Short mmCIF file of C-alpha atoms and ligand atoms in Angstrom, two decimals:
data_model
loop_
_atom_site.label_atom_id
_atom_site.label_comp_id
_atom_site.label_asym_id
_atom_site.label_seq_id
_atom_site.Cartn_x
_atom_site.Cartn_y
_atom_site.Cartn_z
CA MET A 238 6.51 9.76 -15.60
CA ALA A 239 6.17 6.08 -16.42
CA GLN A 240 3.91 5.15 -19.28
CA PRO A 241 0.92 3.38 -17.73
CA GLY A 242 0.67 -0.16 -18.98
CA SER A 243 4.09 -0.07 -20.57
CA PHE A 244 6.73 -2.66 -19.76
CA ALA A 245 9.41 -0.18 -20.62
CA ALA A 246 8.24 1.54 -17.42
CA LEU A 247 11.25 3.04 -15.71
CA GLY A 248 11.73 2.42 -12.04
CA GLU A 249 13.24 4.93 -9.67
CA CYS A 250 15.70 4.26 -6.87
CA THR A 251 14.21 5.12 -3.45
CA MET A 252 17.69 6.17 -2.22
CA CYS A 253 19.53 7.96 -5.06
CA ALA A 254 16.51 8.63 -7.33
CA ARG A 255 18.33 7.31 -10.42
CA LYS A 256 16.09 5.85 -13.12
CA GLN A 257 16.21 2.08 -13.46
CA ASP A 258 15.34 -0.39 -16.18
CA THR A 259 12.72 -2.75 -14.77
CA ALA A 260 12.87 -5.33 -17.58
CA PHE A 261 15.24 -7.33 -15.40
CA PRO A 262 14.11 -6.75 -11.81
CA ASP A 263 16.73 -6.05 -9.17
CA TYR A 264 18.03 -3.41 -6.76
CA CYS A 265 19.64 -0.13 -7.90
CA ALA A 266 22.77 -0.89 -9.88
CA HIS A 267 24.36 2.30 -8.56
CA CYS A 268 23.69 2.31 -4.79
CA GLY A 269 21.88 -0.95 -4.03
CA GLY A 270 18.73 0.94 -3.04
CA SER A 271 15.21 -0.43 -3.46
CA VAL A 272 13.54 0.51 -6.74
CA VAL A 273 9.86 1.35 -7.18
CA LEU A 274 7.80 2.54 -10.11
CA PRO A 275 6.93 6.22 -9.76
CA PRO A 276 3.29 7.03 -8.99
CA THR A 277 1.01 7.09 -12.02
CA GLY A 278 -0.28 10.51 -13.00
CA PRO A 279 -3.78 11.94 -12.86
CA ALA A 280 -6.20 9.04 -12.80
CA LEU A 281 -7.00 7.37 -16.05
CA PRO A 282 -10.46 5.89 -16.29
CA ASP A 283 -10.66 2.34 -14.96
CA THR A 284 -11.60 -0.31 -17.52
CA THR A 285 -14.63 -1.96 -16.03
CA ASP A 286 -14.91 -4.83 -18.53
CA LEU A 287 -11.57 -6.42 -17.59
CA PRO A 288 -11.33 -8.96 -14.75
CA GLY A 289 -10.02 -8.26 -11.25
CA MET A 290 -7.02 -6.00 -11.08
CA TRP A 291 -6.81 -5.66 -14.85
CA ARG A 292 -9.56 -3.13 -14.35
CA TYR A 293 -6.77 -0.79 -13.25
CA THR A 294 -4.83 -1.24 -16.49
CA GLY A 295 -4.42 2.53 -16.62
CA ARG A 296 -2.69 2.63 -13.24
CA LEU A 297 -0.79 -0.66 -13.07
CA PRO A 298 1.97 -2.01 -15.33
CA VAL A 299 -0.32 -4.56 -17.01
CA THR A 300 -1.84 -4.58 -20.48
CA PRO A 301 -5.18 -6.11 -21.51
CA ASP A 302 -3.52 -8.88 -23.56
CA THR A 303 -2.45 -10.64 -20.33
CA ALA A 304 -5.85 -10.43 -18.61
CA TRP A 305 -6.35 -14.17 -19.28
CA LEU A 306 -3.90 -14.76 -16.41
CA SER A 307 -6.47 -13.48 -13.94
CA MET A 308 -7.86 -15.92 -11.39
CA GLY A 309 -10.06 -13.34 -9.71
CA GLU A 310 -7.34 -11.72 -7.58
CA GLY A 311 -8.28 -8.47 -5.92
CA ASP A 312 -11.81 -7.18 -5.22
CA SER A 313 -11.65 -8.57 -1.68
CA PRO A 314 -14.57 -7.61 0.60
CA VAL A 315 -14.39 -5.14 3.47
CA VAL A 316 -16.49 -6.25 6.45
CA PRO A 317 -17.15 -4.68 9.85
CA ALA A 318 -15.71 -6.45 12.89
CA ALA A 319 -18.43 -8.40 14.65
CA GLY A 320 -16.88 -9.69 17.86
CA THR A 321 -13.38 -8.25 18.14
CA ALA A 322 -13.98 -4.48 18.19
CA ASP A 323 -14.61 -4.65 21.96
CA TRP A 324 -11.60 -6.87 22.44
CA CYS A 325 -9.44 -4.20 20.79
CA GLY A 326 -11.22 -1.22 22.33
CA VAL A 327 -11.84 0.32 18.92
CA GLU A 328 -15.44 1.13 17.97
CA ARG A 329 -15.08 1.38 14.22
CA LEU A 330 -13.03 -1.63 13.14
CA GLN A 331 -13.18 -3.21 9.69
CA PHE A 332 -11.33 -6.00 7.95
CA LYS A 333 -10.26 -6.23 4.34
CA LEU A 334 -10.42 -9.93 3.56
CA ASP A 335 -7.32 -10.18 1.40
CA HIS A 336 -6.81 -13.78 2.48
CA LEU A 337 -9.61 -14.56 0.01
CA ASN A 338 -7.31 -14.05 -2.97
CA PRO A 339 -6.95 -17.13 -5.24
CA SER A 340 -3.97 -18.69 -3.46
CA GLY A 341 -4.96 -17.50 0.00
CA SER A 342 -2.89 -14.33 0.40
CA PHE A 343 -2.55 -10.77 -0.88
CA LYS A 344 0.68 -11.88 -2.62
CA ASP A 345 -1.50 -12.76 -5.63
CA ARG A 346 -1.85 -9.04 -6.34
CA ALA A 347 1.89 -8.79 -6.94
CA THR A 348 2.33 -12.20 -8.52
CA ALA A 349 -0.39 -11.64 -11.12
CA VAL A 350 1.31 -8.46 -12.34
CA GLY A 351 4.80 -9.99 -12.17
CA MET A 352 3.65 -13.08 -14.04
CA ALA A 353 2.15 -10.90 -16.75
CA GLN A 354 5.58 -9.31 -17.09
CA ALA A 355 7.24 -12.75 -17.33
CA VAL A 356 4.77 -13.81 -20.03
CA ARG A 357 5.26 -10.63 -22.05
CA GLN A 358 9.04 -10.89 -21.83
CA ARG A 359 8.88 -14.58 -22.77
CA ALA A 360 10.90 -15.55 -19.69
CA SER A 361 11.99 -19.20 -19.65
CA ALA A 362 11.06 -19.55 -15.96
CA VAL A 363 10.22 -17.60 -12.83
CA VAL A 364 11.91 -17.90 -9.45
CA CYS A 365 10.92 -16.69 -6.02
CA ALA A 366 12.17 -16.75 -2.47
CA SER A 367 9.35 -17.13 -0.03
CA SER A 368 8.52 -17.84 3.58
CA GLY A 369 5.37 -19.47 2.25
CA ASN A 370 2.63 -17.37 0.71
CA ALA A 371 4.56 -16.02 -2.28
CA ALA A 372 5.60 -19.63 -2.95
CA GLY A 373 2.03 -20.84 -3.36
CA SER A 374 1.10 -17.74 -5.29
CA THR A 375 4.03 -17.99 -7.71
CA ALA A 376 3.47 -21.71 -8.22
CA ALA A 377 -0.24 -21.20 -8.95
CA TYR A 378 0.17 -18.33 -11.42
CA ALA A 379 3.13 -20.06 -13.09
CA ALA A 380 0.93 -23.11 -13.62
CA ARG A 381 -1.68 -20.92 -15.25
CA ALA A 382 0.93 -19.11 -17.36
CA GLY A 383 2.49 -22.40 -18.46
CA LEU A 384 5.88 -21.34 -17.11
CA PRO A 385 8.16 -23.43 -14.89
CA ALA A 386 8.50 -22.08 -11.35
CA VAL A 387 11.47 -22.44 -9.03
CA VAL A 388 10.45 -21.81 -5.43
CA LEU A 389 13.04 -21.39 -2.70
CA MET A 390 11.94 -21.49 0.93
CA PRO A 391 13.73 -21.20 4.28
CA GLU A 392 14.33 -24.57 5.89
CA ALA A 393 11.86 -23.90 8.72
CA VAL A 394 8.91 -23.26 6.38
CA PRO A 395 5.44 -24.43 7.49
CA PRO A 396 4.94 -27.76 5.64
CA GLY A 397 1.44 -26.77 4.45
CA LYS A 398 2.91 -23.85 2.55
CA ALA A 399 5.53 -26.00 0.79
CA ALA A 400 2.77 -28.49 -0.01
CA VAL A 401 0.73 -25.85 -1.85
CA ALA A 402 3.69 -24.88 -4.06
CA ARG A 403 4.42 -28.55 -4.81
CA ALA A 404 0.78 -29.26 -5.59
CA HIS A 405 1.04 -26.79 -8.48
CA GLY A 406 4.14 -28.52 -9.81
CA ALA A 407 6.79 -26.00 -8.79
CA ALA A 408 10.36 -27.11 -8.17
CA VAL A 409 10.60 -26.48 -4.42
CA LEU A 410 13.95 -26.27 -2.64
CA ARG A 411 14.57 -25.31 0.98
CA VAL A 412 17.60 -23.16 1.73
CA ARG A 413 19.57 -23.56 4.94
CA GLY A 414 19.14 -20.67 7.37
CA ASP A 415 16.61 -17.85 7.56
CA TYR A 416 14.70 -15.96 4.88
CA SER A 417 17.60 -13.71 3.87
CA ASN A 418 19.69 -16.69 2.72
CA THR A 419 16.76 -17.85 0.61
CA PHE A 420 16.39 -14.36 -0.81
CA ARG A 421 20.05 -14.28 -1.87
CA ALA A 422 19.81 -17.68 -3.59
CA ALA A 423 16.78 -16.58 -5.63
CA ARG A 424 18.50 -13.39 -6.69
CA GLU A 425 21.60 -15.30 -7.78
CA LEU A 426 19.60 -17.83 -9.82
CA ALA A 427 17.53 -15.09 -11.45
CA GLY A 428 20.70 -13.24 -12.43
CA ARG A 429 22.41 -16.34 -13.74
CA PHE A 430 19.57 -17.66 -15.92
CA GLY A 431 17.59 -14.52 -16.71
CA TRP A 432 14.53 -15.79 -14.83
CA ILE A 433 12.00 -13.25 -13.67
CA ASN A 434 12.32 -12.86 -9.91
CA LEU A 435 8.88 -12.80 -8.26
CA THR A 436 10.20 -12.56 -4.72
CA THR A 437 7.92 -10.17 -2.88
CA THR A 438 10.47 -7.90 -1.31
CA PHE A 439 11.07 -4.75 -3.39
CA VAL A 440 13.27 -6.74 -5.80
CA ASN A 441 10.62 -6.65 -8.55
CA PRO A 442 9.19 -3.14 -8.90
CA VAL A 443 6.69 -4.19 -11.58
CA ALA A 444 5.19 -6.92 -9.38
CA VAL A 445 5.21 -4.65 -6.32
CA ALA A 446 3.18 -2.05 -8.25
CA GLY A 447 0.36 -4.63 -8.34
CA LEU A 448 -0.11 -4.07 -4.61
CA LYS A 449 -1.44 -0.58 -5.30
CA SER A 450 -4.67 -2.33 -6.26
CA ALA A 451 -5.38 -2.96 -2.56
CA GLY A 452 -5.35 0.80 -1.96
CA TYR A 453 -7.48 1.68 -4.99
CA GLU A 454 -10.05 -0.87 -3.89
CA LEU A 455 -10.13 0.35 -0.29
CA ALA A 456 -10.59 3.93 -1.41
CA GLY A 457 -13.58 2.82 -3.48
CA GLN A 458 -15.05 0.64 -0.74
CA LEU A 459 -14.92 3.16 2.11
CA ALA A 460 -16.96 6.33 2.22
CA ASP A 461 -14.10 8.21 3.92
CA PRO A 462 -10.41 7.44 4.33
CA PRO A 463 -10.02 5.54 7.63
CA GLY A 464 -7.91 6.93 10.46
CA TRP A 465 -5.59 3.93 10.27
CA ILE A 466 -4.81 1.11 7.88
CA VAL A 467 -3.05 -1.74 9.65
CA VAL A 468 -0.54 -3.68 7.55
CA PRO A 469 1.63 -6.63 8.62
CA VAL A 470 5.16 -5.94 7.37
CA GLY A 471 7.98 -8.17 6.18
CA ALA A 472 9.91 -5.85 3.87
CA GLY A 473 6.97 -3.54 3.30
CA PRO A 474 5.76 -3.76 -0.32
CA LEU A 475 2.13 -3.79 0.81
CA VAL A 476 2.75 -0.58 2.76
CA HIS A 477 4.14 0.92 -0.45
CA GLY A 478 1.14 -0.30 -2.45
CA ILE A 479 -1.49 1.12 -0.12
CA ALA A 480 0.33 4.37 0.64
CA THR A 481 1.15 5.03 -3.02
CA ALA A 482 -2.40 4.33 -4.16
CA TYR A 483 -3.84 6.73 -1.57
CA ARG A 484 -1.24 9.36 -2.44
CA GLU A 485 -2.10 9.15 -6.13
CA LEU A 486 -5.81 9.45 -5.34
CA HIS A 487 -5.17 12.28 -2.92
CA GLY A 488 -3.05 14.06 -5.51
CA SER A 489 -5.89 13.93 -8.01
CA GLY A 490 -8.46 14.99 -5.42
CA GLU A 491 -10.26 11.65 -5.36
CA VAL A 492 -9.78 11.05 -1.63
CA ALA A 493 -9.70 13.61 1.16
CA ALA A 494 -6.65 12.29 3.02
CA VAL A 495 -3.92 9.65 3.10
CA PRO A 496 -4.64 7.39 6.10
CA ARG A 497 -2.01 6.71 8.73
CA ILE A 498 -0.38 3.34 8.31
CA LEU A 499 0.32 1.11 11.29
CA GLY A 500 3.01 -1.36 10.17
CA VAL A 501 3.25 -4.51 12.26
CA GLN A 502 6.14 -6.91 12.77
CA ALA A 503 6.89 -9.85 15.05
CA GLU A 504 9.03 -8.97 18.08
CA GLY A 505 11.53 -11.70 17.21
CA CYS A 506 12.25 -10.14 13.80
CA ALA A 507 11.36 -6.47 13.81
CA PRO A 508 14.04 -4.46 11.97
CA VAL A 509 11.65 -1.72 10.82
CA ALA A 510 9.74 -1.42 14.11
CA GLU A 511 13.02 -1.31 16.01
CA ALA A 512 14.32 1.57 13.87
CA PHE A 513 10.99 3.39 14.31
CA ALA A 514 11.20 3.01 18.09
CA ARG A 515 14.80 4.33 18.09
CA GLY A 516 13.82 7.31 15.97
CA ALA A 517 16.38 6.20 13.38
CA ASP A 518 16.16 7.05 9.68
CA GLU A 519 17.88 3.89 8.51
CA VAL A 520 16.89 0.32 9.15
CA ALA A 521 19.62 -2.13 10.18
CA PRO A 522 19.47 -5.81 9.19
CA TRP A 523 18.18 -8.10 11.98
CA GLN A 524 20.72 -10.57 13.25
CA HIS A 525 18.96 -13.43 15.05
CA VAL A 526 15.41 -14.33 14.11
CA ARG A 527 13.41 -15.46 17.14
CA THR A 528 9.83 -15.86 16.00
CA ARG A 529 7.58 -18.59 14.66
CA ILE A 530 5.57 -16.04 12.67
CA SER A 531 7.29 -16.83 9.38
CA ALA A 532 5.03 -14.81 7.04
CA ILE A 533 6.37 -11.50 8.34
CA SER A 534 9.82 -12.64 9.41
CA ASP A 535 12.27 -10.88 7.10
CA PRO A 536 15.67 -9.93 8.59
CA LEU A 537 16.46 -7.74 5.51
CA ARG A 538 20.08 -8.95 5.49
CA GLY A 539 21.56 -7.77 2.18
CA TYR A 540 18.72 -5.36 1.36
CA PRO A 541 18.06 -3.14 4.43
CA SER A 542 17.08 -0.34 2.03
CA ASP A 543 13.69 -2.09 1.73
CA GLY A 544 13.13 -1.43 5.42
CA THR A 545 14.50 2.12 5.27
CA TYR A 546 12.06 2.95 2.49
CA THR A 547 9.13 1.34 4.33
CA LEU A 548 10.02 3.23 7.52
CA ARG A 549 10.08 6.51 5.59
CA LEU A 550 6.69 5.80 4.02
CA VAL A 551 5.08 4.91 7.35
CA ARG A 552 6.41 8.14 8.90
CA GLU A 553 5.24 10.20 5.93
CA THR A 554 1.68 8.99 6.52
CA GLY A 555 1.94 10.10 10.16
CA GLY A 556 1.73 6.45 11.09
CA ALA A 557 3.66 4.11 13.37
CA MET A 558 5.42 0.75 13.51
CA ALA A 559 4.54 -1.84 16.15
CA ALA A 560 5.96 -5.20 17.15
CA VAL A 561 3.92 -7.98 18.74
CA ALA A 562 4.90 -11.17 20.53
CA ASP A 563 4.16 -14.53 18.91
CA ALA A 564 1.67 -15.32 21.67
CA GLU A 565 -0.21 -12.05 21.03
CA ALA A 566 -0.45 -12.81 17.31
CA ASP A 567 -1.68 -16.35 18.04
CA GLU A 568 -4.26 -14.97 20.48
CA ALA A 569 -5.48 -12.52 17.83
CA ALA A 570 -5.76 -15.39 15.34
CA ASN A 571 -7.89 -17.27 17.89
CA GLN A 572 -10.09 -14.21 18.42
CA LEU A 573 -10.62 -13.91 14.65
CA ALA A 574 -11.50 -17.59 14.38
CA TYR A 575 -13.78 -17.71 17.46
CA ARG A 576 -15.42 -14.30 17.32
CA GLU A 577 -15.39 -13.35 13.64
CA GLY A 578 -15.52 -16.66 11.79
CA LEU A 579 -12.31 -15.69 10.01
CA LEU A 580 -9.55 -18.28 9.67
CA ILE A 581 -6.42 -16.15 9.48
CA GLU A 582 -2.77 -17.09 9.90
CA SER A 583 -0.92 -15.59 12.86
CA GLY A 584 1.32 -13.45 10.62
CA ALA A 585 -1.78 -11.66 9.38
CA ALA A 586 -3.58 -11.67 12.73
CA ALA A 587 -0.55 -9.83 14.13
CA GLY A 588 -2.22 -6.69 12.77
CA LEU A 589 -5.22 -7.14 15.04
CA ALA A 590 -2.95 -7.87 18.00
CA ALA A 591 -1.20 -4.56 17.29
CA VAL A 592 -4.49 -2.66 17.17
CA ARG A 593 -5.26 -3.86 20.69
CA ALA A 594 -1.75 -3.08 21.97
CA GLU A 595 -1.51 0.35 20.31
CA ARG A 596 -4.99 1.25 21.53
CA GLU A 597 -3.81 0.50 25.06
CA ARG A 598 -0.66 2.57 24.52
CA GLY A 599 -2.73 5.44 23.14
CA THR A 600 -1.27 5.45 19.62
CA ILE A 601 -4.77 4.67 18.30
CA ARG A 602 -7.75 6.46 19.82
CA GLY A 603 -10.98 4.59 20.51
CA ASP A 604 -13.02 6.80 18.19
CA GLU A 605 -10.73 6.47 15.16
CA SER A 606 -11.76 4.20 12.33
CA VAL A 607 -9.39 1.34 11.68
CA VAL A 608 -9.07 -1.05 8.75
CA CYS A 609 -7.04 -4.21 9.31
CA MET A 610 -5.58 -5.90 6.23
CA LEU A 611 -6.10 -9.64 6.69
CA THR A 612 -3.24 -10.71 4.47
CA GLY A 613 -3.12 -14.51 4.72
CA HIS A 614 -5.53 -17.43 5.05
CA GLY A 615 -5.13 -19.67 8.09
CA ILE A 616 -5.69 -22.91 6.25
CA LYS A 617 -2.08 -23.38 5.12
CA THR A 618 -0.72 -23.09 8.65
CA LEU A 619 -3.48 -25.09 10.33
CA SER A 620 -2.04 -28.05 12.17
CA THR A 621 -3.48 -31.35 10.95
CA ASP A 622 -1.82 -33.01 13.89
CA VAL A 623 -4.94 -32.56 16.06
CA ASP A 624 -7.48 -34.77 17.72
CA PRO A 625 -10.36 -34.93 15.19
CA GLY A 626 -12.86 -35.25 18.03
CA PRO A 627 -14.51 -38.10 19.94
CA VAL A 628 -16.25 -40.96 18.07
CA ILE A 629 -19.75 -41.66 19.33
CA THR A 630 -21.94 -44.70 18.79
CA GLY A 631 -25.38 -43.13 19.27
CA THR A 632 -27.43 -40.01 20.01
CA ASP A 633 -27.56 -40.57 23.78
CA GLU A 634 -23.82 -40.31 23.97
CA ALA A 635 -23.93 -37.23 21.75
CA VAL A 636 -26.42 -35.54 24.07
CA ARG A 637 -24.31 -36.34 27.11
CA ARG A 638 -21.17 -34.91 25.55
CA LEU A 639 -22.87 -31.84 24.11
CA ARG A 640 -24.59 -30.96 27.42
CA ALA A 641 -21.10 -30.76 28.91
CA ARG A 642 -20.50 -27.68 26.78
CA THR A 643 -21.84 -24.63 28.60
CA GLU A 644 -22.76 -22.73 25.43
CA LEU A 645 -25.09 -25.57 24.40
CA ALA A 646 -26.39 -26.81 27.76
CA GLU A 647 -29.11 -24.20 28.25
CA GLY A 648 -30.67 -24.84 24.85
CA MET A 649 -30.62 -28.58 25.50
CA ALA A 650 -32.78 -28.58 28.65
CA GLY A 651 -35.33 -31.36 28.77
C1 PLP B 132 4.27 -11.56 2.87
C2 PLP B 132 3.29 -11.36 3.94
C3 PLP B 132 3.24 -10.18 4.67
C4 PLP B 132 4.29 -9.13 4.56
O1 PLP B 132 4.13 -8.36 3.45
P1 PLP B 132 5.29 -7.48 2.81
O2 PLP B 132 4.52 -6.63 1.87
O3 PLP B 132 6.22 -8.45 2.14
O4 PLP B 132 5.97 -6.71 3.86
C5 PLP B 132 2.20 -10.01 5.58
N1 PLP B 132 1.30 -10.98 5.81
C6 PLP B 132 1.33 -12.15 5.15
C7 PLP B 132 0.32 -13.20 5.47
C8 PLP B 132 2.31 -12.38 4.19
O5 PLP B 132 2.34 -13.55 3.53
ZN1 ZN B 133 20.25 4.13 -6.13
#
């Protein structure tokens, strides 16, 4: 059993179960498997006077002396769906607004814990491979920690996401090819210079443990465990975080059940969903990425064990994996923006698209309660290459133009 709050915390290989030193994050030295920290034991009391996720100091590998790193990550609200429950055909639909984390994505939960590790180990720098959100998150927390950050991104990264990382002063480099090439470069640089790798695959088990906070929070926010928790999946660390948190709480009798997890990928890069559909136990790396949904586009080339572990976890919850088309994810993002007031990137909206599709297929029943994790803010992927709207010279012209809009016309009679 790992010592809560201790950085000597031993990881455990998800394939061969060998214990692993997590001081220098990487995959299992013996078999290449993904490493995670074992579940923490019977719940320790939460420390209510520490900020954000540091409240869970007893359950996460953080210690109070790094709480100054907090920027208010975690504690994201859960709200009922207003206008999209009908669209999905699910009566009891809720959203966890994890896009409201400090840098605009749930990645902050992992980065905050990983950065605390880097600070405690007096690392000279941190490095991360990222399709976008981990980049901004790493750059922001590195700025706060006073550590240099090296951020590697695939060449086709959305410019807004690179801009965020650069705004915080990170050294940003784009790597030719898809995400897996970027991943390999970060791992090589971390190994060569002893930098802490904050890439949000399973490469850093200490950082990944920070994602359990999403599950602890949900369990506290909901009266009963939901039927389903919907999680967009790249490699799957957030699935691990939520499932592990619920398992710990179930083990100690604090929740009645572990909810089913619906993991969601993009059709053009769906290694885990494809293995689920085949009934396979092992996930194979994805060869040709054909999706624009970069936030969840991880071919797992070089580390398919991440996907194999995620697949196992999803099955163990009685859940399912789904894959959605880019157009479906974009449509769900539009629905969230138009009908809920929530500006969410397509990679995160993919979850809502999957709720609708899996409801139609019968995987989800209409009377089951569903919580969708909204993992990333839409602002970083918003195109600024748009018409900012017509310029008017007076109110008469305004009235004429506004009456042309059916939703306004009736209220503008006379
Ligand atoms: C990284 C990311 C995911 C995928 O999460 P993993 O835990 O890496 O599988 C989902 N949604 C968004 C918006 C992300 O940035
Ligand atoms: Zn191993």
